[in-house]
Amino acid sequence: MKFLDQCKVYVRSGNGGGGAVSFRREKYIEYGGPDGGDGGRGGDVWIEAQDGLNTLIDFRYSQHFKAETGTHGMGRNRHGAAGADIVMKVPVGTQVLAEDKETLIVDLDTPGQRFLLAKGGNGGWGNDRFKSSINQAPYHANPGQEGEELWIWLRLKLIADVGLVGLPNAGKSTFLAAASAAKPKIADYPFTTIHPNLGIVDLSPNERFVLADIPGLIEGASEGAGLGVRFLGHVERTAVLIHLVDATQTDVVEAWTTVRHELEAYGEELGDKTEILALNKIDALDESTVEMQREALSEAAGVPVRLVSAVSGKGVVEILREAYALVRDRKAAAAVGKGGEDEVGWKP
């Protein structure tokens, strides 16, 4: 299945049905009078977050969503049926933006969450509604109310607990494959990953979290170089970032600095997220070289540097357990925060 994380769609709710102009003409009823029924209301357009989806690919082939028009009223005070609603199913984590692509309408970050995008028009009144002592035979009925229409942007930000960042070819996809059952494309050249990949990490029956691998960043990504920072939105919701640095590079400090600069330039508090820094591909170097690279990177970053080999699996479980502990603590803090009126809980 192809990955699609943003698209533009048109939605329109249904018009209301028109009211009827009708008069009773039964043989044995002396005074007939008006009996036109009301029109049915138009259908609504809803959007709903659904588990099991991780792409907006369905909206590439269908960009117009129109709810049904209400049925017109009829004689004998028969009211028209309401038009059928439309429910757009999107992945959890989808944001709905206005046509300007900046105004946030709703953030669907909870499974089953629904939002009314366009309300259907009310049905028109039939002439029975207008009878009175001074107008006993009204020849007037209301037309149905027009529905609402708008263009919206859908932007998906994957729901993940932990994100993988680093330069291209830093071994992120190999790490994801070693940590989960995901099978991302792995090759010995940059930009093997061209769209985000998700994997479920199972440390134990009670220790499980979602790990996201995004395409690598290069210098100038915030200005559009390479694949740019388009996919960084998929790690905005994470509790922690695992930053992998290729230990076989000549200058590991520059590699780390490049990615940190792009994270901070992107904004959205990505630069402030908790980061686990690790040297990857240590199995390709001797111990003295690995230690030299580690000391240089630790001194520049000011934090401990973990050693890992995604190919052999060395150090992978230790990093995953550290990441899970941070995710667990963040979720616990969010649960406590929900008890306060002014505090907002964190959601992965």
CSV table of C-alpha atoms in Angstrom, one decimal:
chain,number,residue,atom,x,y,z
A,1,MET,CA,0.0,0.0,0.0
A,2,LYS,CA,1.4,3.4,-1.0
A,3,PHE,CA,1.9,6.0,1.8
A,4,LEU,CA,0.1,9.3,1.5
A,5,ASP,CA,0.1,11.7,4.4
A,6,GLN,CA,-1.6,14.8,3.1
A,7,CYS,CA,-4.3,15.6,0.5
A,8,LYS,CA,-7.0,18.1,-0.3
A,9,VAL,CA,-10.6,17.1,-0.5
A,10,TYR,CA,-14.0,18.7,-1.2
A,11,VAL,CA,-16.9,18.1,1.1
A,12,ARG,CA,-20.6,19.2,0.8
A,13,SER,CA,-23.5,18.4,3.0
A,14,GLY,CA,-26.9,17.7,1.5
A,15,ASN,CA,-29.6,20.3,0.8
A,16,GLY,CA,-32.8,20.1,2.6
A,17,GLY,CA,-35.9,18.8,0.8
A,18,GLY,CA,-38.5,21.3,-0.3
A,19,GLY,CA,-41.9,21.5,1.5
A,20,ALA,CA,-45.0,20.4,-0.5
A,21,VAL,CA,-48.1,22.5,-1.5
A,22,SER,CA,-51.0,20.1,-1.3
A,23,PHE,CA,-54.7,20.1,-0.4
A,24,ARG,CA,-56.9,17.3,0.9
A,25,ARG,CA,-59.6,16.2,-1.6
A,26,GLU,CA,-61.2,13.2,0.1
A,27,LYS,CA,-64.8,12.6,-1.0
A,28,TYR,CA,-66.4,12.5,2.5
A,29,ILE,CA,-64.4,15.3,4.1
A,30,GLU,CA,-66.3,18.5,3.9
A,31,TYR,CA,-63.5,20.9,4.5
A,32,GLY,CA,-60.2,19.8,2.9
A,33,GLY,CA,-57.5,22.3,3.7
A,34,PRO,CA,-53.7,22.2,3.2
A,35,ASP,CA,-51.9,18.9,3.9
A,36,GLY,CA,-48.4,19.5,2.4
A,37,GLY,CA,-45.6,17.7,4.3
A,38,ASP,CA,-42.2,19.0,5.2
A,39,GLY,CA,-39.0,18.2,3.3
A,40,GLY,CA,-36.4,16.0,4.9
A,41,ARG,CA,-33.1,17.5,6.2
A,42,GLY,CA,-30.0,17.0,4.1
A,43,GLY,CA,-27.3,14.6,5.1
A,44,ASP,CA,-24.3,15.6,7.2
A,45,VAL,CA,-20.6,15.0,6.5
A,46,TRP,CA,-18.6,13.5,9.4
A,47,ILE,CA,-15.0,12.6,9.7
A,48,GLU,CA,-14.0,9.8,12.1
A,49,ALA,CA,-10.6,8.5,13.3
A,50,GLN,CA,-10.4,4.7,12.8
A,51,ASP,CA,-7.8,2.2,14.1
A,52,GLY,CA,-6.0,0.0,11.6
A,53,LEU,CA,-5.3,2.8,9.0
A,54,ASN,CA,-1.9,4.4,8.5
A,55,THR,CA,-2.2,6.2,5.2
A,56,LEU,CA,-4.6,8.6,3.4
A,57,ILE,CA,-4.2,6.7,0.1
A,58,ASP,CA,-7.9,6.2,-0.3
A,59,PHE,CA,-8.4,10.0,-0.7
A,60,ARG,CA,-6.1,10.1,-3.7
A,61,TYR,CA,-8.7,8.4,-5.8
A,62,SER,CA,-11.8,10.0,-4.3
A,63,GLN,CA,-11.5,13.7,-3.4
A,64,HIS,CA,-15.2,14.7,-3.5
A,65,PHE,CA,-17.6,13.8,-0.7
A,66,LYS,CA,-21.3,14.8,-1.0
A,67,ALA,CA,-24.1,13.8,1.4
A,68,GLU,CA,-27.6,13.1,0.1
A,69,THR,CA,-30.2,15.7,-0.4
A,70,GLY,CA,-33.4,15.4,1.7
A,71,THR,CA,-36.5,14.0,0.1
A,72,HIS,CA,-39.2,16.6,-0.8
A,73,GLY,CA,-42.4,16.6,1.2
A,74,MET,CA,-45.6,15.2,-0.2
A,75,GLY,CA,-49.4,15.4,0.2
A,76,ARG,CA,-51.3,13.9,3.1
A,77,ASN,CA,-48.8,15.4,5.5
A,78,ARG,CA,-46.1,13.0,4.4
A,79,HIS,CA,-42.7,14.3,5.4
A,80,GLY,CA,-39.7,13.6,3.2
A,81,ALA,CA,-36.9,11.3,4.4
A,82,ALA,CA,-33.6,12.7,5.6
A,83,GLY,CA,-30.6,12.4,3.3
A,84,ALA,CA,-28.0,9.9,4.2
A,85,ASP,CA,-24.9,11.1,6.1
A,86,ILE,CA,-21.3,10.5,4.9
A,87,VAL,CA,-18.6,9.4,7.3
A,88,MET,CA,-15.0,9.8,6.1
A,89,LYS,CA,-12.7,7.2,7.8
A,90,VAL,CA,-9.2,8.5,8.4
A,91,PRO,CA,-6.2,7.2,10.4
A,92,VAL,CA,-5.8,8.2,14.0
A,93,GLY,CA,-3.5,11.2,14.1
A,94,THR,CA,-5.1,13.0,11.1
A,95,GLN,CA,-5.4,16.8,11.3
A,96,VAL,CA,-8.1,18.6,9.4
A,97,LEU,CA,-7.0,22.0,8.1
A,98,ALA,CA,-8.9,24.8,6.4
A,99,GLU,CA,-8.2,25.6,2.7
A,100,ASP,CA,-5.4,28.0,3.7
A,101,LYS,CA,-3.6,24.9,5.0
A,102,GLU,CA,-2.8,26.7,8.3
A,103,THR,CA,-6.1,27.0,10.3
A,104,LEU,CA,-6.6,23.8,12.3
A,105,ILE,CA,-10.2,22.7,12.4
A,106,VAL,CA,-9.8,19.5,14.4
A,107,ASP,CA,-7.0,17.1,15.5
A,108,LEU,CA,-8.3,13.5,15.4
A,109,ASP,CA,-5.9,11.9,17.9
A,110,THR,CA,-8.2,9.4,19.6
A,111,PRO,CA,-9.7,6.2,18.0
A,112,GLY,CA,-13.4,6.6,17.4
A,113,GLN,CA,-13.3,10.4,17.6
A,114,ARG,CA,-15.8,12.1,15.3
A,115,PHE,CA,-16.3,15.6,14.1
A,116,LEU,CA,-19.0,17.3,12.0
A,117,LEU,CA,-17.4,18.9,9.0
A,118,ALA,CA,-20.6,20.1,7.2
A,119,LYS,CA,-24.1,20.2,8.6
A,120,GLY,CA,-27.0,19.3,6.2
A,121,GLY,CA,-29.6,21.9,5.4
A,122,ASN,CA,-33.0,21.8,7.1
A,123,GLY,CA,-36.0,20.7,5.2
A,124,GLY,CA,-38.5,23.2,4.0
A,125,TRP,CA,-42.0,23.5,5.6
A,126,GLY,CA,-45.0,22.3,3.7
A,127,ASN,CA,-48.1,24.5,3.3
A,128,ASP,CA,-49.8,22.8,6.2
A,129,ARG,CA,-47.4,24.8,8.5
A,130,PHE,CA,-48.7,28.1,7.2
A,131,LYS,CA,-52.5,27.7,7.7
A,132,SER,CA,-54.1,30.1,10.1
A,133,SER,CA,-57.5,31.7,10.8
A,134,ILE,CA,-56.9,34.4,8.2
A,135,ASN,CA,-55.1,32.2,5.6
A,136,GLN,CA,-56.9,28.9,5.5
A,137,ALA,CA,-55.6,27.9,2.1
A,138,PRO,CA,-51.9,28.8,1.8
A,139,TYR,CA,-50.3,28.2,-1.5
A,140,HIS,CA,-46.8,28.7,-0.1
A,141,ALA,CA,-44.2,26.2,1.1
A,142,ASN,CA,-40.5,26.7,1.9
A,143,PRO,CA,-37.7,25.4,-0.2
A,144,GLY,CA,-35.0,23.3,1.5
A,145,GLN,CA,-32.1,25.0,3.1
A,146,GLU,CA,-28.8,24.8,1.2
A,147,GLY,CA,-26.1,22.5,2.5
A,148,GLU,CA,-22.6,23.7,3.4
A,149,GLU,CA,-19.5,23.2,1.2
A,150,LEU,CA,-15.8,23.6,1.8
A,151,TRP,CA,-12.4,22.5,0.7
A,152,ILE,CA,-10.2,21.0,3.5
A,153,TRP,CA,-6.7,19.6,3.8
A,154,LEU,CA,-6.1,16.3,5.6
A,155,ARG,CA,-2.6,16.0,7.1
A,156,LEU,CA,-1.6,12.7,8.8
A,157,LYS,CA,0.8,12.7,11.8
A,158,LEU,CA,1.4,9.1,12.7
A,159,ILE,CA,0.7,8.1,16.3
A,160,ALA,CA,4.1,6.8,17.6
A,161,ASP,CA,5.6,6.7,21.0
A,162,VAL,CA,9.3,6.8,19.9
A,163,GLY,CA,10.8,8.3,16.8
A,164,LEU,CA,14.0,7.4,14.9
A,165,VAL,CA,16.0,10.3,13.5
A,166,GLY,CA,19.4,10.6,11.9
A,167,LEU,CA,21.2,11.3,8.6
A,168,PRO,CA,20.5,9.1,5.6
A,169,ASN,CA,22.1,5.7,5.8
A,170,ALA,CA,22.6,5.9,9.5
A,171,GLY,CA,21.0,2.5,9.9
A,172,LYS,CA,17.5,3.6,11.1
A,173,SER,CA,15.6,1.1,8.9
A,174,THR,CA,17.9,-1.7,10.1
A,175,PHE,CA,17.3,-0.7,13.7
A,176,LEU,CA,13.5,-0.7,13.1
A,177,ALA,CA,13.7,-4.2,11.6
A,178,ALA,CA,15.9,-5.5,14.5
A,179,ALA,CA,13.5,-4.0,17.1
A,180,SER,CA,10.2,-5.0,15.6
A,181,ALA,CA,8.5,-7.2,13.0
A,182,ALA,CA,8.5,-4.4,10.5
A,183,LYS,CA,10.2,-5.1,7.2
A,184,PRO,CA,11.3,-1.7,5.8
A,185,LYS,CA,13.5,-1.5,2.7
A,186,ILE,CA,17.2,-1.8,3.6
A,187,ALA,CA,20.0,-1.0,1.2
A,188,ASP,CA,23.6,0.4,1.2
A,189,TYR,CA,22.8,3.8,-0.2
A,190,PRO,CA,21.2,7.0,1.2
A,191,PHE,CA,17.5,7.7,1.1
A,192,THR,CA,16.5,4.1,1.0
A,193,THR,CA,13.5,5.2,3.2
A,194,ILE,CA,11.3,7.6,1.3
A,195,HIS,CA,8.3,7.4,3.5
A,196,PRO,CA,7.7,6.8,7.3
A,197,ASN,CA,7.6,3.2,8.6
A,198,LEU,CA,6.0,2.0,11.8
A,199,GLY,CA,6.9,-1.0,13.9
A,200,ILE,CA,5.4,-2.4,17.1
A,201,VAL,CA,8.1,-3.2,19.7
A,202,ASP,CA,7.3,-6.1,22.0
A,203,LEU,CA,9.8,-6.2,24.9
A,204,SER,CA,7.4,-8.3,27.0
A,205,PRO,CA,3.6,-8.9,27.2
A,206,ASN,CA,3.3,-5.7,29.2
A,207,GLU,CA,5.9,-3.7,27.5
A,208,ARG,CA,4.9,-2.6,24.1
A,209,PHE,CA,5.2,0.7,22.1
A,210,VAL,CA,5.1,2.0,18.6
A,211,LEU,CA,8.4,3.0,16.9
A,212,ALA,CA,8.5,5.3,13.8
A,213,ASP,CA,11.3,5.5,11.3
A,214,ILE,CA,11.3,8.6,9.1
A,215,PRO,CA,13.4,9.4,6.0
A,216,GLY,CA,16.8,10.8,6.8
A,217,LEU,CA,17.6,14.5,7.2
A,218,ILE,CA,20.4,16.3,5.4
A,219,GLU,CA,21.9,19.7,5.9
A,220,GLY,CA,19.4,22.3,4.6
A,221,ALA,CA,16.4,20.0,5.0
A,222,SER,CA,14.5,22.8,6.7
A,223,GLU,CA,14.9,24.8,3.5
A,224,GLY,CA,13.8,21.9,1.2
A,225,ALA,CA,17.0,20.1,0.6
A,226,GLY,CA,16.7,16.3,0.0
A,227,LEU,CA,13.3,15.2,1.1
A,228,GLY,CA,13.0,18.3,3.3
A,229,VAL,CA,11.3,18.2,6.7
A,230,ARG,CA,7.9,17.1,5.4
A,231,PHE,CA,7.9,13.8,7.4
A,232,LEU,CA,9.1,15.3,10.7
A,233,GLY,CA,5.4,15.8,11.5
A,234,HIS,CA,5.2,12.1,12.1
A,235,VAL,CA,7.5,12.3,15.2
A,236,GLU,CA,5.9,15.5,16.7
A,237,ARG,CA,3.7,13.3,18.9
A,238,THR,CA,6.5,11.1,20.2
A,239,ALA,CA,7.7,11.0,23.8
A,240,VAL,CA,11.3,10.4,22.9
A,241,LEU,CA,13.6,10.4,19.9
A,242,ILE,CA,16.3,7.9,19.3
A,243,HIS,CA,19.1,9.7,17.4
A,244,LEU,CA,21.3,7.3,15.5
A,245,VAL,CA,24.7,8.4,14.3
A,246,ASP,CA,26.8,6.3,11.9
A,247,ALA,CA,30.0,5.5,13.8
A,248,THR,CA,31.9,4.8,10.5
A,249,GLN,CA,31.6,8.5,9.5
A,250,THR,CA,34.8,10.6,9.7
A,251,ASP,CA,33.1,13.4,11.7
A,252,VAL,CA,30.3,12.0,14.0
A,253,VAL,CA,30.0,15.4,15.7
A,254,GLU,CA,29.1,17.1,12.5
A,255,ALA,CA,26.6,14.4,11.7
A,256,TRP,CA,24.9,14.9,15.1
A,257,THR,CA,25.0,18.7,14.8
A,258,THR,CA,23.4,18.6,11.3
A,259,VAL,CA,20.4,16.7,12.4
A,260,ARG,CA,20.0,18.7,15.6
A,261,HIS,CA,20.0,21.9,13.6
A,262,GLU,CA,17.2,20.7,11.3
A,263,LEU,CA,15.1,19.5,14.3
A,264,GLU,CA,15.4,22.9,15.9
A,265,ALA,CA,14.7,24.7,12.7
A,266,TYR,CA,11.5,22.7,12.1
A,267,GLY,CA,10.1,24.0,15.4
A,268,GLU,CA,7.0,22.3,17.0
A,269,GLU,CA,9.2,21.7,20.1
A,270,LEU,CA,11.1,18.9,18.3
A,271,GLY,CA,14.4,20.3,19.5
A,272,ASP,CA,13.2,20.1,23.1
A,273,LYS,CA,12.2,16.4,23.0
A,274,THR,CA,14.1,13.9,25.1
A,275,GLU,CA,16.8,12.3,23.0
A,276,ILE,CA,18.6,9.1,23.3
A,277,LEU,CA,21.9,9.5,21.4
A,278,ALA,CA,23.5,6.3,20.0
A,279,LEU,CA,26.4,5.4,17.8
A,280,ASN,CA,25.3,2.7,15.3
A,281,LYS,CA,27.4,0.3,13.2
A,282,ILE,CA,30.0,-0.3,15.9
A,283,ASP,CA,30.5,-3.8,14.7
A,284,ALA,CA,32.3,-2.3,11.6
A,285,LEU,CA,35.0,-0.7,13.8
A,286,ASP,CA,37.6,-1.8,16.3
A,287,GLU,CA,37.1,-1.0,20.0
A,288,SER,CA,39.6,1.8,20.2
A,289,THR,CA,38.1,3.7,17.3
A,290,VAL,CA,34.6,3.2,18.7
A,291,GLU,CA,35.7,4.6,22.0
A,292,MET,CA,37.3,7.6,20.4
A,293,GLN,CA,34.2,8.3,18.4
A,294,ARG,CA,32.1,7.9,21.5
A,295,GLU,CA,34.1,10.3,23.5
A,296,ALA,CA,34.1,13.0,20.8
A,297,LEU,CA,30.3,12.8,20.4
A,298,SER,CA,29.6,12.7,24.1
A,299,GLU,CA,31.8,15.8,24.7
A,300,ALA,CA,30.0,17.7,21.9
A,301,ALA,CA,26.5,16.7,22.9
A,302,GLY,CA,27.0,16.8,26.7
A,303,VAL,CA,25.0,13.6,27.2
A,304,PRO,CA,26.0,9.9,27.4
A,305,VAL,CA,26.3,8.1,24.1
A,306,ARG,CA,25.0,4.5,23.7
A,307,LEU,CA,26.7,2.0,21.5
A,308,VAL,CA,24.6,-0.2,19.3
A,309,SER,CA,24.8,-2.4,16.3
A,310,ALA,CA,21.5,-2.9,14.5
A,311,VAL,CA,22.9,-5.7,12.4
A,312,SER,CA,24.2,-7.9,15.2
A,313,GLY,CA,21.6,-6.7,17.7
A,314,LYS,CA,24.1,-5.5,20.2
A,315,GLY,CA,22.7,-2.8,22.5
A,316,VAL,CA,19.3,-2.7,20.7
A,317,VAL,CA,17.3,-4.1,23.6
A,318,GLU,CA,19.0,-1.8,26.1
A,319,ILE,CA,18.1,1.3,24.1
A,320,LEU,CA,14.5,0.1,23.6
A,321,ARG,CA,14.0,-0.5,27.4
A,322,GLU,CA,15.4,3.0,28.1
A,323,ALA,CA,13.0,4.4,25.5
A,324,TYR,CA,10.1,2.5,27.0
A,325,ALA,CA,10.8,3.7,30.5
A,326,LEU,CA,10.6,7.3,29.2
A,327,VAL,CA,7.4,6.6,27.4
A,328,ARG,CA,5.9,5.0,30.4
A,329,ASP,CA,6.9,7.9,32.7
A,330,ARG,CA,5.4,10.4,30.2
A,331,LYS,CA,2.1,8.6,30.0
A,332,ALA,CA,1.9,8.4,33.8
A,333,ALA,CA,2.5,12.1,34.0
A,334,ALA,CA,-0.2,12.7,31.4
A,335,ALA,CA,-2.6,10.6,33.4
A,336,VAL,CA,-1.9,12.6,36.5
A,337,GLY,CA,-2.2,15.9,34.6
A,338,LYS,CA,-5.7,15.0,33.5
A,339,GLY,CA,-6.9,15.5,37.1
A,340,GLY,CA,-6.1,19.2,37.0
A,341,GLU,CA,-8.3,21.8,35.3
A,342,ASP,CA,-5.5,23.7,33.6
A,343,GLU,CA,-3.2,20.8,32.8
A,344,VAL,CA,-3.3,19.1,29.5
A,345,GLY,CA,-2.2,15.4,29.3
A,346,TRP,CA,0.3,14.2,26.7
A,347,LYS,CA,-1.0,11.9,24.0
A,348,PRO,CA,1.4,9.8,21.9
